[in-house]
N, CA, C and O atoms as a MOPAC input file, in Angstrom:
PM7 MOZYME 1SCF
protein

 N     18.76700 1    -2.32700 1     0.50600 1
 C     17.90300 1    -1.47600 1     1.28300 1
 C     17.53600 1    -2.23200 1     2.56400 1
 O     17.15800 1    -3.40300 1     2.51700 1
 N     17.64800 1    -1.56600 1     3.67900 1
 C     17.32800 1    -2.22500 1     4.94600 1
 C     15.81600 1    -2.31200 1     5.12600 1
 O     15.04900 1    -1.60900 1     4.46900 1
 N     15.41500 1    -3.19000 1     6.02900 1
 C     13.98400 1    -3.37200 1     6.29400 1
 C     13.36800 1    -2.10500 1     6.88100 1
 O     12.22000 1    -1.77900 1     6.58100 1
 N     14.11600 1    -1.39600 1     7.70900 1
 C     13.59200 1    -0.16500 1     8.31600 1
 C     13.34600 1     0.90200 1     7.25600 1
 O     12.33600 1     1.60400 1     7.30300 1
 N     14.26000 1     1.02700 1     6.30700 1
 C     14.08500 1     2.00100 1     5.22800 1
 C     12.89600 1     1.63100 1     4.36000 1
 O     12.11900 1     2.49900 1     3.96200 1
 N     12.75400 1     0.37400 1     4.07300 1
 C     11.63700 1    -0.09000 1     3.25900 1
 C     10.30100 1     0.17200 1     3.96000 1
 O      9.34200 1     0.61800 1     3.32900 1
 N     10.24200 1    -0.10400 1     5.25900 1
 C      9.02200 1     0.17000 1     6.03000 1
 C      8.69000 1     1.65600 1     6.01100 1
 O      7.52800 1     2.03300 1     5.85400 1
 N      9.70500 1     2.50000 1     6.17000 1
 C      9.47700 1     3.94500 1     6.18200 1
 C      8.95100 1     4.42100 1     4.83400 1
 O      8.04200 1     5.25000 1     4.78400 1
 N      9.50800 1     3.90900 1     3.74800 1
 C      9.04800 1     4.30500 1     2.41800 1
 C      7.60100 1     3.88500 1     2.20600 1
 O      6.78400 1     4.68400 1     1.75000 1
 N      7.27900 1     2.64500 1     2.53100 1
 C      5.89800 1     2.18200 1     2.36300 1
 C      4.93200 1     2.93400 1     3.27300 1
 O      3.79800 1     3.20600 1     2.87700 1
 N      5.35700 1     3.26800 1     4.46300 1
 C      4.50100 1     4.02000 1     5.37500 1
 C      4.18900 1     5.39800 1     4.81300 1
 O      3.04600 1     5.84900 1     4.88200 1
 N      5.20000 1     6.07900 1     4.25200 1
 C      4.97900 1     7.40900 1     3.68300 1
 C      4.11400 1     7.34200 1     2.43100 1
 O      3.25300 1     8.19900 1     2.23000 1
 N      4.33000 1     6.34500 1     1.59600 1
 C      3.47200 1     6.17400 1     0.41500 1
 C      2.03400 1     5.96800 1     0.86500 1
 O      1.11300 1     6.55900 1     0.30000 1
 N      1.84100 1     5.14400 1     1.86500 1
 C      0.50600 1     4.85900 1     2.39100 1
 C     -0.16500 1     6.13100 1     2.91300 1
 O     -1.34000 1     6.37400 1     2.63700 1
 N      0.57400 1     6.93200 1     3.65900 1
 C      0.00500 1     8.16300 1     4.20800 1
 C     -0.27900 1     9.20000 1     3.13300 1
 O     -1.33600 1     9.83100 1     3.15200 1
 N      0.63300 1     9.38800 1     2.20500 1
 C      0.45600 1    10.40100 1     1.15700 1
 C     -0.69900 1    10.03900 1     0.23100 1
 O     -1.46200 1    10.91700 1    -0.17100 1
 N     -0.84100 1     8.76300 1    -0.11300 1
 C     -1.91400 1     8.36000 1    -1.01200 1
 C     -3.27600 1     8.31800 1    -0.31500 1
 O     -4.29900 1     8.18700 1    -0.98700 1
 N     -3.31100 1     8.42500 1     0.99100 1
 C     -4.60500 1     8.48700 1     1.68000 1
 C     -5.17800 1     9.90000 1     1.67800 1
 O     -6.38200 1    10.06600 1     1.87300 1
 N     -4.36700 1    10.90400 1     1.46600 1
 C     -4.84300 1    12.29800 1     1.46900 1
 C     -5.85100 1    12.55800 1     0.35400 1
 O     -6.89000 1    13.15800 1     0.63100 1
 N     -5.60700 1    12.14200 1    -0.89400 1
 C     -6.62900 1    12.38400 1    -1.93500 1
 C     -7.95200 1    11.67000 1    -1.66500 1
 O     -9.00300 1    12.13100 1    -2.11000 1
 N     -7.91300 1    10.56500 1    -0.95000 1
 C     -9.17100 1     9.88200 1    -0.62800 1
 C    -10.00700 1    10.73300 1     0.31800 1
 O    -11.23200 1    10.77200 1     0.20600 1
 N     -9.35600 1    11.40400 1     1.23400 1
 C    -10.08700 1    12.33500 1     2.10200 1
 C    -10.70200 1    13.46100 1     1.27800 1
 O    -11.82600 1    13.88300 1     1.55000 1
 N     -9.97500 1    13.95100 1     0.27400 1
 C    -10.53200 1    14.95600 1    -0.62200 1
 C    -11.73100 1    14.42900 1    -1.38800 1
 O    -12.69400 1    15.16100 1    -1.61700 1
 N    -11.67900 1    13.18100 1    -1.78100 1
 C    -12.80200 1    12.56000 1    -2.47700 1
 C    -14.02500 1    12.46800 1    -1.56400 1
 O    -15.14800 1    12.73400 1    -1.99300 1
 N    -13.80500 1    12.09600 1    -0.32700 1
 C    -14.91600 1    11.92500 1     0.61100 1
 C    -15.56000 1    13.26500 1     0.96400 1
 O    -16.78500 1    13.37400 1     1.01600 1
 N    -14.73500 1    14.27900 1     1.20400 1
 C    -15.25100 1    15.55500 1     1.69300 1
 C    -15.41400 1    16.60600 1     0.60800 1
 O    -15.68300 1    17.76300 1     0.93300 1
 N    -15.26600 1    16.26100 1    -0.65900 1
 C    -15.44700 1    17.24300 1    -1.72800 1
 C    -16.93700 1    17.48800 1    -1.95100 1
 O    -17.77400 1    16.65500 1    -1.60100 1
 N    -17.25400 1    18.62900 1    -2.53200 1
 C    -18.66100 1    18.87700 1    -2.86900 1
 C    -19.17900 1    17.81800 1    -3.84000 1
 O    -18.42200 1    17.27700 1    -4.64600 1
 N    -20.45400 1    17.53500 1    -3.75600 1
 C    -21.05000 1    16.45200 1    -4.52900 1
 C    -20.87100 1    16.63200 1    -6.03100 1
 O    -20.69200 1    15.65300 1    -6.75500 1
 N    -20.91700 1    17.87200 1    -6.50600 1
 C    -20.77900 1    18.09300 1    -7.94800 1
 C    -19.33500 1    17.93700 1    -8.43900 1
 O    -19.11000 1    17.93200 1    -9.64900 1
 N    -18.36700 1    17.81100 1    -7.55500 1
 C    -16.96000 1    17.63100 1    -7.92500 1
 C    -16.47800 1    16.18600 1    -7.81800 1
 O    -15.33600 1    15.89500 1    -8.17200 1
 N    -17.31900 1    15.28300 1    -7.34000 1
 C    -16.90300 1    13.89900 1    -7.10600 1
 C    -16.47000 1    13.20600 1    -8.39500 1
 O    -15.54700 1    12.39100 1    -8.37300 1
 N    -17.11100 1    13.51200 1    -9.50400 1
 C    -16.74400 1    12.84000 1   -10.76000 1
 C    -15.30800 1    13.16300 1   -11.17900 1
 O    -14.70200 1    12.38200 1   -11.91300 1
 N    -14.75200 1    14.28200 1   -10.73700 1
 C    -13.36100 1    14.62400 1   -11.05300 1
 C    -12.36900 1    13.73600 1   -10.30400 1
 O    -11.25600 1    13.51000 1   -10.78000 1
 N    -12.76300 1    13.23800 1    -9.14900 1
 C    -11.87800 1    12.44200 1    -8.30500 1
 C    -12.12000 1    10.94400 1    -8.40800 1
 O    -11.33900 1    10.16000 1    -7.86900 1
 N    -13.17300 1    10.53300 1    -9.07900 1
 C    -13.57800 1     9.12800 1    -9.05200 1
 C    -12.54100 1     8.20500 1    -9.69600 1
 O    -12.14500 1     7.21300 1    -9.08500 1
 N    -12.09700 1     8.50900 1   -10.91000 1
 C    -11.16600 1     7.60700 1   -11.59900 1
 C     -9.85500 1     7.43100 1   -10.84200 1
 O     -9.46500 1     6.29600 1   -10.56700 1
 N     -9.15700 1     8.52700 1   -10.49100 1
 C     -7.88500 1     8.31100 1    -9.77800 1
 C     -8.07400 1     7.64200 1    -8.41900 1
 O     -7.21700 1     6.87300 1    -7.98300 1
 N     -9.16800 1     7.92500 1    -7.75800 1
 C     -9.39900 1     7.31600 1    -6.45100 1
 C     -9.61200 1     5.81800 1    -6.58700 1
 O     -9.03800 1     5.04000 1    -5.82500 1
 N    -10.42400 1     5.40800 1    -7.53900 1
 C    -10.73400 1     3.98300 1    -7.70000 1
 C     -9.56700 1     3.17000 1    -8.24700 1
 O     -9.35400 1     2.03300 1    -7.82600 1
 N     -8.81600 1     3.73700 1    -9.17400 1
 C     -7.83800 1     2.93300 1    -9.89500 1
 C     -6.38100 1     3.23500 1    -9.56100 1
 O     -5.48600 1     2.52500 1   -10.01900 1
 N     -6.12900 1     4.27800 1    -8.77000 1
 C     -4.74900 1     4.60000 1    -8.40600 1
 C     -4.57500 1     4.59500 1    -6.88500 1
 O     -3.75300 1     3.84800 1    -6.35400 1
 N     -5.34300 1     5.42100 1    -6.19400 1
 C     -5.11500 1     5.63200 1    -4.76400 1
 C     -5.52700 1     4.44100 1    -3.90400 1
 O     -4.75500 1     4.01200 1    -3.04600 1
 N     -6.71200 1     3.90500 1    -4.11200 1
 C     -7.17300 1     2.77500 1    -3.29500 1
 C     -6.33000 1     1.51800 1    -3.53500 1
 O     -5.93100 1     0.87500 1    -2.56400 1
 N     -6.04300 1     1.14100 1    -4.78600 1
 C     -5.17500 1    -0.03900 1    -4.96200 1
 C     -3.77900 1     0.14600 1    -4.36100 1
 O     -3.20900 1    -0.79700 1    -3.81200 1
 N     -3.23400 1     1.35300 1    -4.46600 1
 C     -1.92500 1     1.61100 1    -3.85700 1
 C     -1.99300 1     1.48300 1    -2.35200 1
 O     -1.08800 1     0.91800 1    -1.73800 1
 N     -3.05200 1     1.99900 1    -1.74400 1
 C     -3.21900 1     1.86300 1    -0.29300 1
 C     -3.35100 1     0.40000 1     0.11300 1
 O     -2.77500 1    -0.02600 1     1.11400 1
 N     -4.10500 1    -0.36200 1    -0.66000 1
 C     -4.28300 1    -1.77700 1    -0.34400 1
 C     -2.95400 1    -2.52100 1    -0.43400 1
 O     -2.60600 1    -3.28700 1     0.46500 1
 N     -2.21200 1    -2.29500 1    -1.51900 1
 C     -0.94600 1    -2.99600 1    -1.69800 1
 C      0.09100 1    -2.61200 1    -0.64600 1
 O      0.77300 1    -3.48600 1    -0.11000 1
 N      0.22200 1    -1.32300 1    -0.34300 1
 C      1.20200 1    -0.93400 1     0.66700 1
 C      0.77700 1    -1.40700 1     2.04800 1
 O      1.62100 1    -1.78900 1     2.85800 1
 N     -0.52200 1    -1.38600 1     2.32400 1
 C     -1.00000 1    -1.88400 1     3.61000 1
 C     -0.75000 1    -3.36900 1     3.77800 1
 O     -0.30500 1    -3.81600 1     4.83500 1
 N     -1.03600 1    -4.13700 1     2.73200 1
 C     -0.76900 1    -5.57800 1     2.79400 1
 C      0.72000 1    -5.86000 1     2.90700 1
 O      1.12700 1    -6.77100 1     3.62800 1
 N      1.53800 1    -5.08400 1     2.19800 1
 C      2.98000 1    -5.30400 1     2.26700 1
 C      3.50600 1    -5.00500 1     3.67400 1
 O      4.35200 1    -5.73400 1     4.19200 1
 N      3.00100 1    -3.92800 1     4.29100 1
 C      3.45000 1    -3.61400 1     5.65500 1
 C      2.95400 1    -4.66700 1     6.64800 1
 O      3.62900 1    -4.95400 1     7.63700 1
 N      1.78400 1    -5.23800 1     6.38800 1
 C      1.19900 1    -6.19900 1     7.31000 1
 C      1.78900 1    -7.59100 1     7.12800 1
 O      2.20600 1    -8.21300 1     8.10500 1
 N      1.83300 1    -8.09400 1     5.88700 1
 C      2.24800 1    -9.46900 1     5.61900 1
 C      3.42500 1    -9.56300 1     4.65100 1
 O      3.61000 1   -10.60200 1     4.01700 1
 N      4.21100 1    -8.52200 1     4.52600 1
 C      5.34300 1    -8.54000 1     3.61700 1
 C      6.40100 1    -9.54400 1     4.00300 1
 O      7.07800 1   -10.09600 1     3.13600 1
 N      6.55600 1    -9.79400 1     5.30600 1
 C      7.55800 1   -10.75800 1     5.74500 1
 C      7.23600 1   -12.16900 1     5.24800 1
 O      8.14900 1   -12.94800 1     4.97400 1
 N      5.96500 1   -12.50100 1     5.13100 1
 C      5.56600 1   -13.82100 1     4.62500 1
 C      5.89800 1   -13.92200 1     3.13700 1
 O      6.41900 1   -14.94000 1     2.68100 1
 N      5.59800 1   -12.87700 1     2.39000 1
 C      5.89400 1   -12.88500 1     0.96200 1
 C      7.39000 1   -12.93300 1     0.70600 1
 O      7.83900 1   -13.64000 1    -0.19600 1
 N      8.16800 1   -12.19200 1     1.48500 1
 C      9.62300 1   -12.22700 1     1.33700 1
 C     10.16700 1   -13.62700 1     1.61600 1
 O     11.07400 1   -14.09300 1     0.92800 1
 N      9.61400 1   -14.28900 1     2.62000 1
 C     10.06700 1   -15.63800 1     2.94900 1
 C      9.71800 1   -16.61700 1     1.82800 1
 O     10.51100 1   -17.50600 1     1.51700 1
 N      8.54800 1   -16.46300 1     1.22200 1
 C      8.15200 1   -17.34700 1     0.13400 1
 C      8.98100 1   -17.11400 1    -1.12300 1
 O      9.22500 1   -18.05100 1    -1.88300 1
 N      9.41400 1   -15.88600 1    -1.35000 1
 C     10.16700 1   -15.56000 1    -2.55700 1
 C     11.67500 1   -15.63100 1    -2.37800 1
 O     12.42100 1   -15.36400 1    -3.32000 1
 N     12.13300 1   -15.98600 1    -1.18800 1
 C     13.57800 1   -16.02400 1    -0.95800 1
 C     14.21000 1   -17.15100 1    -1.77700 1
 O     13.56400 1   -18.16400 1    -2.04300 1
 N     15.46500 1   -16.97400 1    -2.17200 1
 C     16.10500 1   -17.97800 1    -3.02500 1
 C     16.53800 1   -19.24700 1    -2.29100 1
 O     16.98700 1   -20.19600 1    -2.93400 1
 N     16.41600 1   -19.29000 1    -0.97300 1
 C     16.78400 1   -20.49400 1    -0.22600 1
 C     15.81700 1   -21.62600 1    -0.54000 1
 O     14.63500 1   -21.37500 1    -0.77200 1
 N     16.29300 1   -22.86000 1    -0.55300 1
 C     15.37700 1   -23.99000 1    -0.71000 1
 C     14.49600 1   -24.15300 1     0.53100 1
 O     14.84200 1   -23.67300 1     1.61000 1
 N     13.38600 1   -24.81400 1     0.37400 1
 C     12.41900 1   -24.95900 1     1.46400 1
 C     13.02900 1   -25.67300 1     2.65700 1
 O     12.74700 1   -25.29600 1     3.79400 1
 N     13.85500 1   -26.69400 1     2.44200 1
 C     14.45900 1   -27.44600 1     3.54100 1
 C     15.38600 1   -26.55400 1     4.36100 1
 O     15.42600 1   -26.66500 1     5.58600 1
 N     16.12900 1   -25.67500 1     3.69900 1
 C     17.02700 1   -24.76800 1     4.41800 1
 C     16.23600 1   -23.75100 1     5.22300 1
 O     16.67600 1   -23.34700 1     6.29900 1
 N     15.08000 1   -23.32700 1     4.72700 1
 C     14.25700 1   -22.37200 1     5.47000 1
 C     13.71900 1   -23.01200 1     6.74700 1
 O     13.64900 1   -22.35400 1     7.78500 1
 N     13.34200 1   -24.27300 1     6.68000 1
 C     12.77200 1   -24.94900 1     7.84100 1
 C     13.81400 1   -25.18100 1     8.91400 1
 O     13.48100 1   -25.16800 1    10.09800 1
 N     15.06700 1   -25.39100 1     8.53900 1
 C     16.12700 1   -25.62700 1     9.51800 1
 C     16.52200 1   -24.35200 1    10.22400 1
 O     16.99200 1   -24.41500 1    11.36000 1
 N     16.35600 1   -23.19800 1     9.60600 1
 C     16.78100 1   -21.92700 1    10.19600 1
 C     15.92600 1   -21.52800 1    11.36300 1
 O     16.15600 1   -20.48100 1    11.96700 1

């Protein structure tokens, strides 16, 4: 998978999972308990992980690459 495709997938996941949070924020007060569990434990963690991956994913990929540290420094 190319880096551009990966970025596009993470960007769409990030955007789609932000929509239910808007529903949570703007829902009537008596309906908030219906949205609380998925918002806290599914949508927000997914947004955090995809956001961090889009922001600092290149650092994590470099740390997890199979090249030895000396070869990475020479490149």
